[in-house]
mmCIF file of C-alpha atoms in Angstrom:
data_model
loop_
_atom_site.group_PDB
_atom_site.id
_atom_site.type_symbol
_atom_site.label_atom_id
_atom_site.label_comp_id
_atom_site.label_asym_id
_atom_site.label_seq_id
_atom_site.Cartn_x
_atom_site.Cartn_y
_atom_site.Cartn_z
ATOM 1 C CA MET A 28 0.000 0.000 0.000
ATOM 2 C CA PRO A 29 1.567 3.349 -0.981
ATOM 3 C CA VAL A 30 2.201 5.967 1.688
ATOM 4 C CA SER A 31 0.439 9.303 1.191
ATOM 5 C CA PRO A 32 2.641 12.363 0.503
ATOM 6 C CA LEU A 33 1.531 13.967 3.786
ATOM 7 C CA ALA A 34 2.449 10.891 5.832
ATOM 8 C CA ASP A 35 5.796 10.686 4.025
ATOM 9 C CA HIS A 36 6.462 14.358 4.896
ATOM 10 C CA VAL A 37 5.574 13.771 8.577
ATOM 11 C CA ILE A 38 7.912 10.771 8.706
ATOM 12 C CA GLN A 39 10.735 12.934 7.314
ATOM 13 C CA LEU A 40 10.069 15.614 9.937
ATOM 14 C CA ALA A 41 10.256 13.044 12.726
ATOM 15 C CA TYR A 42 13.592 11.650 11.549
ATOM 16 C CA ASP A 43 16.278 11.763 14.254
ATOM 17 C CA PRO A 44 19.643 12.605 12.696
ATOM 18 C CA GLY A 45 21.474 11.452 15.859
ATOM 19 C CA ILE A 46 23.551 14.613 16.280
ATOM 20 C CA SER A 47 24.655 15.825 19.709
ATOM 21 C CA PRO A 48 27.345 18.267 20.903
ATOM 22 C CA LYS A 49 30.724 16.623 21.384
ATOM 23 C CA GLY A 50 34.012 18.205 22.382
ATOM 24 C CA GLY A 51 37.213 17.454 20.519
ATOM 25 C CA GLY A 52 35.628 17.002 17.105
ATOM 26 C CA LEU A 53 37.296 20.016 15.510
ATOM 27 C CA PRO A 54 40.767 21.415 15.968
ATOM 28 C CA GLY A 55 40.990 24.746 17.740
ATOM 29 C CA LEU A 56 38.173 24.166 20.227
ATOM 30 C CA ALA A 57 40.445 25.011 23.155
ATOM 31 C CA VAL A 58 41.539 28.227 21.408
ATOM 32 C CA LEU A 59 37.911 29.193 20.749
ATOM 33 C CA LYS A 60 37.011 28.600 24.413
ATOM 34 C CA ASN A 61 39.983 30.734 25.451
ATOM 35 C CA ILE A 62 38.876 33.553 23.130
ATOM 36 C CA VAL A 63 35.283 33.487 24.430
ATOM 37 C CA ASN A 64 36.523 33.424 28.050
ATOM 38 C CA SER A 65 38.722 36.443 27.305
ATOM 39 C CA ILE A 66 35.841 38.328 25.680
ATOM 40 C CA ASN A 67 33.672 37.591 28.727
ATOM 41 C CA LEU A 68 36.399 38.823 31.081
ATOM 42 C CA PHE A 69 36.876 41.972 28.986
ATOM 43 C CA GLY A 70 33.130 42.612 29.167
ATOM 44 C CA ILE A 71 33.073 42.180 32.944
ATOM 45 C CA ILE A 72 36.002 44.574 33.357
ATOM 46 C CA ALA A 73 34.247 47.102 31.088
ATOM 47 C CA ALA A 74 31.065 46.732 33.179
ATOM 48 C CA VAL A 75 33.043 47.465 36.355
ATOM 49 C CA GLY A 76 34.486 50.599 34.757
ATOM 50 C CA ALA A 77 31.082 51.695 33.459
ATOM 51 C CA LEU A 78 29.539 51.142 36.881
ATOM 52 C CA ALA A 79 32.245 53.206 38.575
ATOM 53 C CA VAL A 80 31.854 56.088 36.105
ATOM 54 C CA SER A 81 28.056 55.954 36.303
ATOM 55 C CA LEU A 82 28.079 56.022 40.091
ATOM 56 C CA ALA A 83 30.450 58.997 40.023
ATOM 57 C CA VAL A 84 28.157 60.850 37.573
ATOM 58 C CA TRP A 85 25.147 60.003 39.738
ATOM 59 C CA ALA A 86 26.858 61.370 42.856
ATOM 60 C CA TRP A 87 28.139 64.457 41.035
ATOM 61 C CA GLY A 88 24.685 65.178 39.637
ATOM 62 C CA HIS A 89 23.085 64.742 43.035
ATOM 63 C CA HIS A 90 25.488 67.032 44.862
ATOM 64 C CA THR A 91 25.495 69.777 42.202
ATOM 65 C CA GLY A 92 21.769 69.759 41.582
ATOM 66 C CA GLY A 93 22.178 68.519 38.031
ATOM 67 C CA HIS A 94 19.043 66.428 37.650
ATOM 68 C CA GLN A 95 19.934 65.343 34.111
ATOM 69 C CA ALA A 96 23.383 64.112 35.214
ATOM 70 C CA GLU A 97 21.817 62.347 38.194
ATOM 71 C CA ALA A 98 19.278 60.575 35.978
ATOM 72 C CA THR A 99 21.985 59.645 33.471
ATOM 73 C CA GLY A 100 24.162 58.244 36.270
ATOM 74 C CA LYS A 101 21.269 56.151 37.598
ATOM 75 C CA LYS A 102 20.532 54.830 34.128
ATOM 76 C CA GLY A 103 24.190 54.010 33.510
ATOM 77 C CA ALA A 104 24.520 52.241 36.861
ATOM 78 C CA THR A 105 21.445 50.139 36.123
ATOM 79 C CA VAL A 106 22.680 49.202 32.658
ATOM 80 C CA ALA A 107 26.183 48.375 33.923
ATOM 81 C CA ALA A 108 24.765 46.205 36.722
ATOM 82 C CA GLY A 109 22.502 44.421 34.229
ATOM 83 C CA ALA A 110 25.423 43.856 31.878
ATOM 84 C CA ALA A 111 27.498 42.383 34.699
ATOM 85 C CA LEU A 112 24.590 40.114 35.641
ATOM 86 C CA GLY A 113 24.189 38.957 32.044
ATOM 87 C CA LEU A 114 27.902 38.363 31.531
ATOM 88 C CA GLY A 115 28.192 36.439 34.772
ATOM 89 C CA ALA A 116 25.117 34.324 34.040
ATOM 90 C CA ALA A 117 25.840 33.707 30.344
ATOM 91 C CA ASN A 118 27.460 30.292 30.778
ATOM 92 C CA GLY A 119 24.773 29.068 33.166
ATOM 93 C CA ALA A 120 21.941 30.366 30.977
ATOM 94 C CA VAL A 121 23.320 28.676 27.870
ATOM 95 C CA ALA A 122 23.893 25.428 29.797
ATOM 96 C CA PHE A 123 20.327 25.577 31.179
ATOM 97 C CA PHE A 124 18.684 26.119 27.797
ATOM 98 C CA SER A 125 20.952 23.571 26.119
ATOM 99 C CA ALA A 126 19.909 20.949 28.674
ATOM 100 C CA LEU A 127 16.282 21.998 28.256
ATOM 101 C CA GLY A 128 16.573 21.699 24.477
ATOM 102 C CA ALA A 129 18.150 18.252 24.787
ATOM 103 C CA GLN A 130 14.971 17.031 26.484
ATOM 104 C CA VAL A 131 12.832 17.795 23.418
ATOM 105 C CA HIS A 132 11.968 14.635 21.493
#
């Protein structure tokens, strides 16, 4: 009995290619990890600098009555803190969603 074109298409969609992440398959993986770690560290250092500058602008604006500088300092401090949170949580977030995605069948 011939299979309908729709059923054949559904069977192709359900095909499991059997691919999963595996370390050591390509040369340069250690170098790539080192580069990404360095970029993450650079970002964290930049966030520390941005936070320090933003807090200084916030304090300067507060003490001089510059409401625009105060608001800009608050905004910069919030963004720098959020960036530090994101950079610090990046590895854990990717690991979490990768494990979550591996559970999909």
